Amino acid sequence: WRLLRCGPASGATNMAIDEAILRAVAAGLAAPTLRLYAWAPPCLSLGRAQSLADVDLEALRAAGSDLVRRPTGGKAILHADELTYSVIAPQSEPRVAGGVIESYRRLSQGLVCALEKLGVPHVAISRRAERRSLDSPVCFEEPSDYEIIAGGRKLGGSAQMRAQGAVLQHGAIPLGGDIARICLVLTDHPDPALVHARATTVAEELGRSVTWDEAADALALGFAEALNLRLEPGGLTDAERAWAAELRAQKYASEEWTGRV
């Protein structure tokens, strides 16, 4: 597999790169890829089918944060002080084969291994029986099947898409900061106390700050060990760069895509 460690980028750029990689992997032009990245400026991402009406656009602008719509599902995430990963592989790849839940379960093993390497205690994988029924626009307020919890609180959000015979899974690991600050930029202003009660960060669990590089090292090692991968550091191909530029301009930076729901 190819390992990509990318510097911070805008929301539109990050989503365009991930879809460009999916296009390349689906066409057999790139190896299955684990991409690790960050966001600059901070960015609120909406799930593919989530309503734009969930966002307080004035508050988001005042906070200096960006806005993007993901190609994957799920609910809103405010990307700041976090490590984001994407896994892109052909659907025939055994580690992502089968249904969405089955592939979540396999990939979650890599996340658990990574967090354990960082020293996070009481890491576990959520199960259907542990889910609460919440009507909230906040991704980190509710763990879905086979997402990551620590001490009973959510510590990893993931979402998937499948297209062109390939799988793209996004995941966000909050490293620090206020996990509930997203409440300020959503129109219904969810209760921060509820978010704090149901979600956590790596720093909160460890009692110390963790750098992006430290977390990226652990995530690469965790995926390699738990999923029996040989990760080869690499970069984007010329084709992927060209596709990413096209997708950014024509899709992810466009108001048509962002306001599609």
PDB file of C-alpha atoms in Angstrom:
ATOM      1  CA  TRP A   1       0.000   0.000   0.000  1.00  0.00           C
ATOM      2  CA  ARG A   2       1.016   3.621  -0.526  1.00  0.00           C
ATOM      3  CA  LEU A   3       1.368   5.922   2.499  1.00  0.00           C
ATOM      4  CA  LEU A   4       0.733   9.629   1.907  1.00  0.00           C
ATOM      5  CA  ARG A   5       1.507  12.168   4.626  1.00  0.00           C
ATOM      6  CA  CYS A   6       0.127  15.509   3.454  1.00  0.00           C
ATOM      7  CA  GLY A   7       0.490  18.990   4.863  1.00  0.00           C
ATOM      8  CA  PRO A   8      -2.541  21.071   5.903  1.00  0.00           C
ATOM      9  CA  ALA A   9      -4.865  22.119   3.071  1.00  0.00           C
ATOM     10  CA  SER A  10      -8.282  23.682   2.577  1.00  0.00           C
ATOM     11  CA  GLY A  11     -11.429  21.610   2.815  1.00  0.00           C
ATOM     12  CA  ALA A  12     -12.092  21.722  -0.922  1.00  0.00           C
ATOM     13  CA  THR A  13      -8.504  20.687  -1.667  1.00  0.00           C
ATOM     14  CA  ASN A  14      -8.559  17.793   0.794  1.00  0.00           C
ATOM     15  CA  MET A  15     -11.818  16.371  -0.538  1.00  0.00           C
ATOM     16  CA  ALA A  16     -10.665  16.785  -4.143  1.00  0.00           C
ATOM     17  CA  ILE A  17      -7.416  14.924  -3.433  1.00  0.00           C
ATOM     18  CA  ASP A  18      -9.266  12.020  -1.833  1.00  0.00           C
ATOM     19  CA  GLU A  19     -11.638  11.664  -4.777  1.00  0.00           C
ATOM     20  CA  ALA A  20      -8.743  11.969  -7.238  1.00  0.00           C
ATOM     21  CA  ILE A  21      -6.982   9.103  -5.459  1.00  0.00           C
ATOM     22  CA  LEU A  22     -10.186   7.047  -5.601  1.00  0.00           C
ATOM     23  CA  ARG A  23     -10.337   7.662  -9.353  1.00  0.00           C
ATOM     24  CA  ALA A  24      -6.709   6.574  -9.771  1.00  0.00           C
ATOM     25  CA  VAL A  25      -7.060   3.476  -7.586  1.00  0.00           C
ATOM     26  CA  ALA A  26     -10.261   2.469  -9.385  1.00  0.00           C
ATOM     27  CA  ALA A  27      -8.476   2.774 -12.743  1.00  0.00           C
ATOM     28  CA  GLY A  28      -5.537   0.671 -11.547  1.00  0.00           C
ATOM     29  CA  LEU A  29      -3.187   3.659 -11.808  1.00  0.00           C
ATOM     30  CA  ALA A  30      -2.323   3.798  -8.094  1.00  0.00           C
ATOM     31  CA  ALA A  31      -1.890   1.345  -5.255  1.00  0.00           C
ATOM     32  CA  PRO A  32      -4.353   1.125  -2.359  1.00  0.00           C
ATOM     33  CA  THR A  33      -3.609   4.200  -0.264  1.00  0.00           C
ATOM     34  CA  LEU A  34      -3.598   5.332   3.353  1.00  0.00           C
ATOM     35  CA  ARG A  35      -3.558   9.143   3.378  1.00  0.00           C
ATOM     36  CA  LEU A  36      -2.931  11.180   6.538  1.00  0.00           C
ATOM     37  CA  TYR A  37      -3.683  14.895   6.495  1.00  0.00           C
ATOM     38  CA  ALA A  38      -4.782  18.079   8.283  1.00  0.00           C
ATOM     39  CA  TRP A  39      -6.839  21.194   7.502  1.00  0.00           C
ATOM     40  CA  ALA A  40      -5.988  24.881   7.149  1.00  0.00           C
ATOM     41  CA  PRO A  41      -7.973  26.926   7.877  1.00  0.00           C
ATOM     42  CA  PRO A  42     -10.219  24.935  10.255  1.00  0.00           C
ATOM     43  CA  CYS A  43     -13.122  23.558   8.254  1.00  0.00           C
ATOM     44  CA  LEU A  44     -16.653  22.383   8.914  1.00  0.00           C
ATOM     45  CA  SER A  45     -17.444  19.414   6.699  1.00  0.00           C
ATOM     46  CA  LEU A  46     -20.961  18.221   6.016  1.00  0.00           C
ATOM     47  CA  GLY A  47     -21.937  14.685   5.118  1.00  0.00           C
ATOM     48  CA  ARG A  48     -22.940  14.120   1.513  1.00  0.00           C
ATOM     49  CA  ALA A  49     -26.687  14.141   2.288  1.00  0.00           C
ATOM     50  CA  GLN A  50     -26.671  16.589   5.213  1.00  0.00           C
ATOM     51  CA  SER A  51     -28.648  19.816   4.878  1.00  0.00           C
ATOM     52  CA  LEU A  52     -26.769  23.093   4.491  1.00  0.00           C
ATOM     53  CA  ALA A  53     -29.496  24.546   6.723  1.00  0.00           C
ATOM     54  CA  ASP A  54     -27.727  22.850   9.660  1.00  0.00           C
ATOM     55  CA  VAL A  55     -24.914  25.444   9.383  1.00  0.00           C
ATOM     56  CA  ASP A  56     -24.923  28.919  10.929  1.00  0.00           C
ATOM     57  CA  LEU A  57     -23.012  30.482   8.051  1.00  0.00           C
ATOM     58  CA  GLU A  58     -22.574  33.850   9.760  1.00  0.00           C
ATOM     59  CA  ALA A  59     -21.099  32.231  12.877  1.00  0.00           C
ATOM     60  CA  LEU A  60     -18.865  30.033  10.726  1.00  0.00           C
ATOM     61  CA  ARG A  61     -17.483  33.075   8.889  1.00  0.00           C
ATOM     62  CA  ALA A  62     -16.964  34.911  12.164  1.00  0.00           C
ATOM     63  CA  ALA A  63     -14.963  31.964  13.473  1.00  0.00           C
ATOM     64  CA  GLY A  64     -12.697  32.084  10.405  1.00  0.00           C
ATOM     65  CA  SER A  65     -13.584  28.538   9.427  1.00  0.00           C
ATOM     66  CA  ASP A  66     -14.049  27.029   5.980  1.00  0.00           C
ATOM     67  CA  LEU A  67     -16.982  24.932   4.746  1.00  0.00           C
ATOM     68  CA  VAL A  68     -17.001  21.864   2.500  1.00  0.00           C
ATOM     69  CA  ARG A  69     -19.321  18.977   1.694  1.00  0.00           C
ATOM     70  CA  ARG A  70     -17.758  15.527   1.851  1.00  0.00           C
ATOM     71  CA  PRO A  71     -18.384  12.872  -0.798  1.00  0.00           C
ATOM     72  CA  THR A  72     -18.924  10.442   2.093  1.00  0.00           C
ATOM     73  CA  GLY A  73     -21.934  10.269   4.413  1.00  0.00           C
ATOM     74  CA  GLY A  74     -22.307  11.066   8.074  1.00  0.00           C
ATOM     75  CA  LYS A  75     -22.843  14.286   9.975  1.00  0.00           C
ATOM     76  CA  ALA A  76     -20.984  17.549  10.567  1.00  0.00           C
ATOM     77  CA  ILE A  77     -17.387  17.618  11.795  1.00  0.00           C
ATOM     78  CA  LEU A  78     -15.347  20.712  12.650  1.00  0.00           C
ATOM     79  CA  HIS A  79     -11.838  19.810  11.509  1.00  0.00           C
ATOM     80  CA  ALA A  80      -9.326  21.522  13.786  1.00  0.00           C
ATOM     81  CA  ASP A  81      -6.582  20.078  15.978  1.00  0.00           C
ATOM     82  CA  GLU A  82      -7.108  16.643  14.512  1.00  0.00           C
ATOM     83  CA  LEU A  83      -5.583  13.920  12.388  1.00  0.00           C
ATOM     84  CA  THR A  84      -7.701  12.941   9.404  1.00  0.00           C
ATOM     85  CA  TYR A  85      -7.139   9.748   7.470  1.00  0.00           C
ATOM     86  CA  SER A  86      -8.530   8.345   4.264  1.00  0.00           C
ATOM     87  CA  VAL A  87      -8.344   4.749   3.089  1.00  0.00           C
ATOM     88  CA  ILE A  88      -8.825   4.200  -0.638  1.00  0.00           C
ATOM     89  CA  ALA A  89      -8.753   0.685  -2.108  1.00  0.00           C
ATOM     90  CA  PRO A  90     -10.460  -1.461  -4.736  1.00  0.00           C
ATOM     91  CA  GLN A  91     -13.558  -3.225  -3.453  1.00  0.00           C
ATOM     92  CA  SER A  92     -11.770  -6.489  -4.242  1.00  0.00           C
ATOM     93  CA  GLU A  93      -9.078  -5.679  -1.637  1.00  0.00           C
ATOM     94  CA  PRO A  94      -9.744  -8.108   1.264  1.00  0.00           C
ATOM     95  CA  ARG A  95      -9.402  -5.406   3.940  1.00  0.00           C
ATOM     96  CA  VAL A  96     -12.371  -3.476   2.546  1.00  0.00           C
ATOM     97  CA  ALA A  97     -14.319  -6.315   0.922  1.00  0.00           C
ATOM     98  CA  GLY A  98     -17.918  -7.019   1.876  1.00  0.00           C
ATOM     99  CA  GLY A  99     -20.430  -4.506   3.168  1.00  0.00           C
ATOM    100  CA  VAL A 100     -19.860  -1.142   4.818  1.00  0.00           C
ATOM    101  CA  ILE A 101     -20.140  -2.461   8.383  1.00  0.00           C
ATOM    102  CA  GLU A 102     -17.845  -5.406   7.645  1.00  0.00           C
ATOM    103  CA  SER A 103     -15.148  -3.111   6.253  1.00  0.00           C
ATOM    104  CA  TYR A 104     -15.610  -0.644   9.133  1.00  0.00           C
ATOM    105  CA  ARG A 105     -14.926  -3.494  11.529  1.00  0.00           C
ATOM    106  CA  ARG A 106     -11.635  -4.412   9.845  1.00  0.00           C
ATOM    107  CA  LEU A 107     -10.360  -0.854   9.481  1.00  0.00           C
ATOM    108  CA  SER A 108     -11.312  -0.037  13.071  1.00  0.00           C
ATOM    109  CA  GLN A 109      -8.739  -2.571  14.225  1.00  0.00           C
ATOM    110  CA  GLY A 110      -6.031  -0.323  12.781  1.00  0.00           C
ATOM    111  CA  LEU A 111      -7.387   2.697  14.629  1.00  0.00           C
ATOM    112  CA  VAL A 112      -7.544   0.830  17.935  1.00  0.00           C
ATOM    113  CA  CYS A 113      -3.974  -0.369  17.510  1.00  0.00           C
ATOM    114  CA  ALA A 114      -2.816   3.186  16.725  1.00  0.00           C
ATOM    115  CA  LEU A 115      -4.514   4.717  19.756  1.00  0.00           C
ATOM    116  CA  GLU A 116      -3.120   2.012  22.000  1.00  0.00           C
ATOM    117  CA  LYS A 117       0.356   2.835  20.698  1.00  0.00           C
ATOM    118  CA  LEU A 118      -0.245   6.452  21.768  1.00  0.00           C
ATOM    119  CA  GLY A 119      -1.159   5.159  25.219  1.00  0.00           C
ATOM    120  CA  VAL A 120      -4.883   5.964  25.135  1.00  0.00           C
ATOM    121  CA  PRO A 121      -6.558   3.790  27.803  1.00  0.00           C
ATOM    122  CA  HIS A 122      -9.809   1.845  27.516  1.00  0.00           C
ATOM    123  CA  VAL A 123     -10.033   2.004  23.713  1.00  0.00           C
ATOM    124  CA  ALA A 124     -12.820  -0.096  22.246  1.00  0.00           C
ATOM    125  CA  ILE A 125     -14.952  -0.503  19.134  1.00  0.00           C
ATOM    126  CA  SER A 126     -18.618   0.504  19.382  1.00  0.00           C
ATOM    127  CA  ARG A 127     -21.278  -2.090  18.672  1.00  0.00           C
ATOM    128  CA  ARG A 128     -24.874  -1.714  17.507  1.00  0.00           C
ATOM    129  CA  ALA A 129     -26.217  -2.438  20.984  1.00  0.00           C
ATOM    130  CA  GLU A 130     -24.295   0.537  22.384  1.00  0.00           C
ATOM    131  CA  ARG A 131     -25.820   3.084  20.012  1.00  0.00           C
ATOM    132  CA  ARG A 132     -28.139   5.838  21.165  1.00  0.00           C
ATOM    133  CA  SER A 133     -30.910   7.196  18.976  1.00  0.00           C
ATOM    134  CA  LEU A 134     -30.070  10.883  18.536  1.00  0.00           C
ATOM    135  CA  ASP A 135     -31.348  13.436  16.059  1.00  0.00           C
ATOM    136  CA  SER A 136     -28.252  15.618  16.029  1.00  0.00           C
ATOM    137  CA  PRO A 137     -26.224  17.219  13.219  1.00  0.00           C
ATOM    138  CA  VAL A 138     -23.002  16.611  15.170  1.00  0.00           C
ATOM    139  CA  CYS A 139     -20.948  13.604  14.072  1.00  0.00           C
ATOM    140  CA  PHE A 140     -19.119  13.231  17.376  1.00  0.00           C
ATOM    141  CA  GLU A 141     -22.284  13.167  19.462  1.00  0.00           C
ATOM    142  CA  GLU A 142     -23.063   9.552  18.556  1.00  0.00           C
ATOM    143  CA  PRO A 143     -20.847   6.548  17.778  1.00  0.00           C
ATOM    144  CA  SER A 144     -21.945   4.453  14.827  1.00  0.00           C
ATOM    145  CA  ASP A 145     -21.278   0.751  14.395  1.00  0.00           C
ATOM    146  CA  TYR A 146     -17.584  -0.110  14.670  1.00  0.00           C
ATOM    147  CA  GLU A 147     -16.373   3.410  15.393  1.00  0.00           C
ATOM    148  CA  ILE A 148     -13.887   4.108  18.163  1.00  0.00           C
ATOM    149  CA  ILE A 149     -14.720   4.899  21.774  1.00  0.00           C
ATOM    150  CA  ALA A 150     -12.466   5.580  24.761  1.00  0.00           C
ATOM    151  CA  GLY A 151     -13.875   5.338  28.253  1.00  0.00           C
ATOM    152  CA  GLY A 152     -17.331   5.071  26.697  1.00  0.00           C
ATOM    153  CA  ARG A 153     -17.024   8.322  24.697  1.00  0.00           C
ATOM    154  CA  LYS A 154     -16.571   8.657  20.954  1.00  0.00           C
ATOM    155  CA  LEU A 155     -12.975   9.216  19.778  1.00  0.00           C
ATOM    156  CA  GLY A 156     -13.205   8.548  16.055  1.00  0.00           C
ATOM    157  CA  GLY A 157     -15.740   9.361  13.374  1.00  0.00           C
ATOM    158  CA  SER A 158     -15.773   7.554  10.024  1.00  0.00           C
ATOM    159  CA  ALA A 159     -17.796   7.627   6.801  1.00  0.00           C
ATOM    160  CA  GLN A 160     -17.601   5.763   3.509  1.00  0.00           C
ATOM    161  CA  MET A 161     -18.421   6.005  -0.158  1.00  0.00           C
ATOM    162  CA  ARG A 162     -18.218   3.356  -2.880  1.00  0.00           C
ATOM    163  CA  ALA A 163     -17.860   4.275  -6.528  1.00  0.00           C
ATOM    164  CA  GLN A 164     -16.156   3.015  -9.683  1.00  0.00           C
ATOM    165  CA  GLY A 165     -15.421  -0.317  -7.975  1.00  0.00           C
ATOM    166  CA  ALA A 166     -13.423   1.324  -5.174  1.00  0.00           C
ATOM    167  CA  VAL A 167     -13.942   2.268  -1.525  1.00  0.00           C
ATOM    168  CA  LEU A 168     -13.111   5.590   0.147  1.00  0.00           C
ATOM    169  CA  GLN A 169     -13.325   5.769   3.934  1.00  0.00           C
ATOM    170  CA  HIS A 170     -12.724   9.017   5.797  1.00  0.00           C
ATOM    171  CA  GLY A 171     -11.991   9.181   9.489  1.00  0.00           C
ATOM    172  CA  ALA A 172     -11.232  11.955  11.972  1.00  0.00           C
ATOM    173  CA  ILE A 173      -9.295  11.582  15.226  1.00  0.00           C
ATOM    174  CA  PRO A 174      -9.573  14.744  17.380  1.00  0.00           C
ATOM    175  CA  LEU A 175      -6.199  15.321  19.013  1.00  0.00           C
ATOM    176  CA  GLY A 176      -7.071  18.263  21.268  1.00  0.00           C
ATOM    177  CA  GLY A 177      -9.023  21.475  21.638  1.00  0.00           C
ATOM    178  CA  ASP A 178     -12.665  21.862  22.587  1.00  0.00           C
ATOM    179  CA  ILE A 179     -14.626  19.019  21.041  1.00  0.00           C
ATOM    180  CA  ALA A 180     -17.854  21.005  21.558  1.00  0.00           C
ATOM    181  CA  ARG A 181     -16.864  24.196  19.701  1.00  0.00           C
ATOM    182  CA  ILE A 182     -18.794  22.902  16.700  1.00  0.00           C
ATOM    183  CA  CYS A 183     -21.990  23.790  18.593  1.00  0.00           C
ATOM    184  CA  LEU A 184     -21.323  27.494  17.967  1.00  0.00           C
ATOM    185  CA  VAL A 185     -21.485  27.148  14.163  1.00  0.00           C
ATOM    186  CA  LEU A 186     -24.636  25.034  13.850  1.00  0.00           C
ATOM    187  CA  THR A 187     -28.065  26.617  13.550  1.00  0.00           C
ATOM    188  CA  ASP A 188     -29.711  24.649  16.354  1.00  0.00           C
ATOM    189  CA  HIS A 189     -26.697  25.252  18.676  1.00  0.00           C
ATOM    190  CA  PRO A 190     -26.536  21.795  20.310  1.00  0.00           C
ATOM    191  CA  ASP A 191     -25.800  21.668  24.030  1.00  0.00           C
ATOM    192  CA  PRO A 192     -21.979  21.620  24.499  1.00  0.00           C
ATOM    193  CA  ALA A 193     -22.416  19.675  27.729  1.00  0.00           C
ATOM    194  CA  LEU A 194     -23.990  16.798  25.814  1.00  0.00           C
ATOM    195  CA  VAL A 195     -21.158  16.746  23.289  1.00  0.00           C
ATOM    196  CA  HIS A 196     -18.568  16.734  26.094  1.00  0.00           C
ATOM    197  CA  ALA A 197     -20.446  13.882  27.775  1.00  0.00           C
ATOM    198  CA  ARG A 198     -20.462  11.774  24.608  1.00  0.00           C
ATOM    199  CA  ALA A 199     -17.195  12.645  22.848  1.00  0.00           C
ATOM    200  CA  THR A 200     -13.552  13.121  23.773  1.00  0.00           C
ATOM    201  CA  THR A 201     -10.086  13.915  22.377  1.00  0.00           C
ATOM    202  CA  VAL A 202      -6.761  12.130  22.511  1.00  0.00           C
ATOM    203  CA  ALA A 203      -5.300  14.877  24.721  1.00  0.00           C
ATOM    204  CA  GLU A 204      -8.195  14.605  27.162  1.00  0.00           C
ATOM    205  CA  GLU A 205      -7.770  10.851  27.452  1.00  0.00           C
ATOM    206  CA  LEU A 206      -3.981  11.024  27.819  1.00  0.00           C
ATOM    207  CA  GLY A 207      -3.761  14.148  29.969  1.00  0.00           C
ATOM    208  CA  ARG A 208      -1.151  15.568  27.595  1.00  0.00           C
ATOM    209  CA  SER A 209      -0.965  17.128  24.158  1.00  0.00           C
ATOM    210  CA  VAL A 210      -0.137  15.034  21.108  1.00  0.00           C
ATOM    211  CA  THR A 211       1.432  16.454  17.953  1.00  0.00           C
ATOM    212  CA  TRP A 212       0.090  15.675  14.507  1.00  0.00           C
ATOM    213  CA  ASP A 213       3.365  13.925  13.595  1.00  0.00           C
ATOM    214  CA  GLU A 214       3.236  11.736  16.706  1.00  0.00           C
ATOM    215  CA  ALA A 215      -0.329  10.738  15.912  1.00  0.00           C
ATOM    216  CA  ALA A 216       0.473  10.140  12.233  1.00  0.00           C
ATOM    217  CA  ASP A 217       3.388   7.867  13.146  1.00  0.00           C
ATOM    218  CA  ALA A 218       1.111   5.860  15.452  1.00  0.00           C
ATOM    219  CA  LEU A 219      -1.675   5.618  12.883  1.00  0.00           C
ATOM    220  CA  ALA A 220       0.648   4.340  10.164  1.00  0.00           C
ATOM    221  CA  LEU A 221       2.126   1.765  12.552  1.00  0.00           C
ATOM    222  CA  GLY A 222      -1.307   0.754  13.836  1.00  0.00           C
ATOM    223  CA  PHE A 223      -2.747   0.184  10.376  1.00  0.00           C
ATOM    224  CA  ALA A 224       0.342  -1.693   9.221  1.00  0.00           C
ATOM    225  CA  GLU A 225       0.358  -3.972  12.263  1.00  0.00           C
ATOM    226  CA  ALA A 226      -3.369  -4.634  12.672  1.00  0.00           C
ATOM    227  CA  LEU A 227      -4.111  -5.051   8.951  1.00  0.00           C
ATOM    228  CA  ASN A 228      -0.821  -6.724   7.978  1.00  0.00           C
ATOM    229  CA  LEU A 229       0.126  -3.962   5.535  1.00  0.00           C
ATOM    230  CA  ARG A 230       3.447  -2.933   4.083  1.00  0.00           C
ATOM    231  CA  LEU A 231       3.165   0.817   3.730  1.00  0.00           C
ATOM    232  CA  GLU A 232       5.490   2.492   1.232  1.00  0.00           C
ATOM    233  CA  PRO A 233       5.821   6.284   1.591  1.00  0.00           C
ATOM    234  CA  GLY A 234       4.975   8.040  -1.664  1.00  0.00           C
ATOM    235  CA  GLY A 235       3.404  11.065  -3.287  1.00  0.00           C
ATOM    236  CA  LEU A 236       0.556  11.945  -5.593  1.00  0.00           C
ATOM    237  CA  THR A 237       0.978  11.093  -9.264  1.00  0.00           C
ATOM    238  CA  ASP A 238       0.728  13.737 -11.974  1.00  0.00           C
ATOM    239  CA  ALA A 239      -2.667  12.338 -12.952  1.00  0.00           C
ATOM    240  CA  GLU A 240      -3.939  12.567  -9.373  1.00  0.00           C
ATOM    241  CA  ARG A 241      -2.756  16.167  -9.082  1.00  0.00           C
ATOM    242  CA  ALA A 242      -4.523  17.095 -12.312  1.00  0.00           C
ATOM    243  CA  TRP A 243      -7.739  15.353 -11.272  1.00  0.00           C
ATOM    244  CA  ALA A 244      -7.594  16.986  -7.820  1.00  0.00           C
ATOM    245  CA  ALA A 245      -7.283  20.455  -9.367  1.00  0.00           C
ATOM    246  CA  GLU A 246     -10.240  19.716 -11.640  1.00  0.00           C
ATOM    247  CA  LEU A 247     -12.386  18.310  -8.837  1.00  0.00           C
ATOM    248  CA  ARG A 248     -11.582  21.221  -6.551  1.00  0.00           C
ATOM    249  CA  ALA A 249     -12.553  23.845  -9.110  1.00  0.00           C
ATOM    250  CA  GLN A 250     -15.590  22.109 -10.584  1.00  0.00           C
ATOM    251  CA  LYS A 251     -17.004  20.367  -7.506  1.00  0.00           C
ATOM    252  CA  TYR A 252     -15.746  20.886  -3.966  1.00  0.00           C
ATOM    253  CA  ALA A 253     -15.167  24.654  -4.128  1.00  0.00           C
ATOM    254  CA  SER A 254     -18.474  25.271  -5.905  1.00  0.00           C
ATOM    255  CA  GLU A 255     -21.612  26.612  -4.252  1.00  0.00           C
ATOM    256  CA  GLU A 256     -23.632  24.156  -6.352  1.00  0.00           C
ATOM    257  CA  TRP A 257     -21.998  21.175  -4.606  1.00  0.00           C
ATOM    258  CA  THR A 258     -21.916  22.714  -1.142  1.00  0.00           C
ATOM    259  CA  GLY A 259     -25.577  23.742  -1.297  1.00  0.00           C
ATOM    260  CA  ARG A 260     -26.850  20.630  -3.055  1.00  0.00           C
ATOM    261  CA  VAL A 261     -28.985  19.661  -0.012  1.00  0.00           C
TER     262      VAL A 261
END
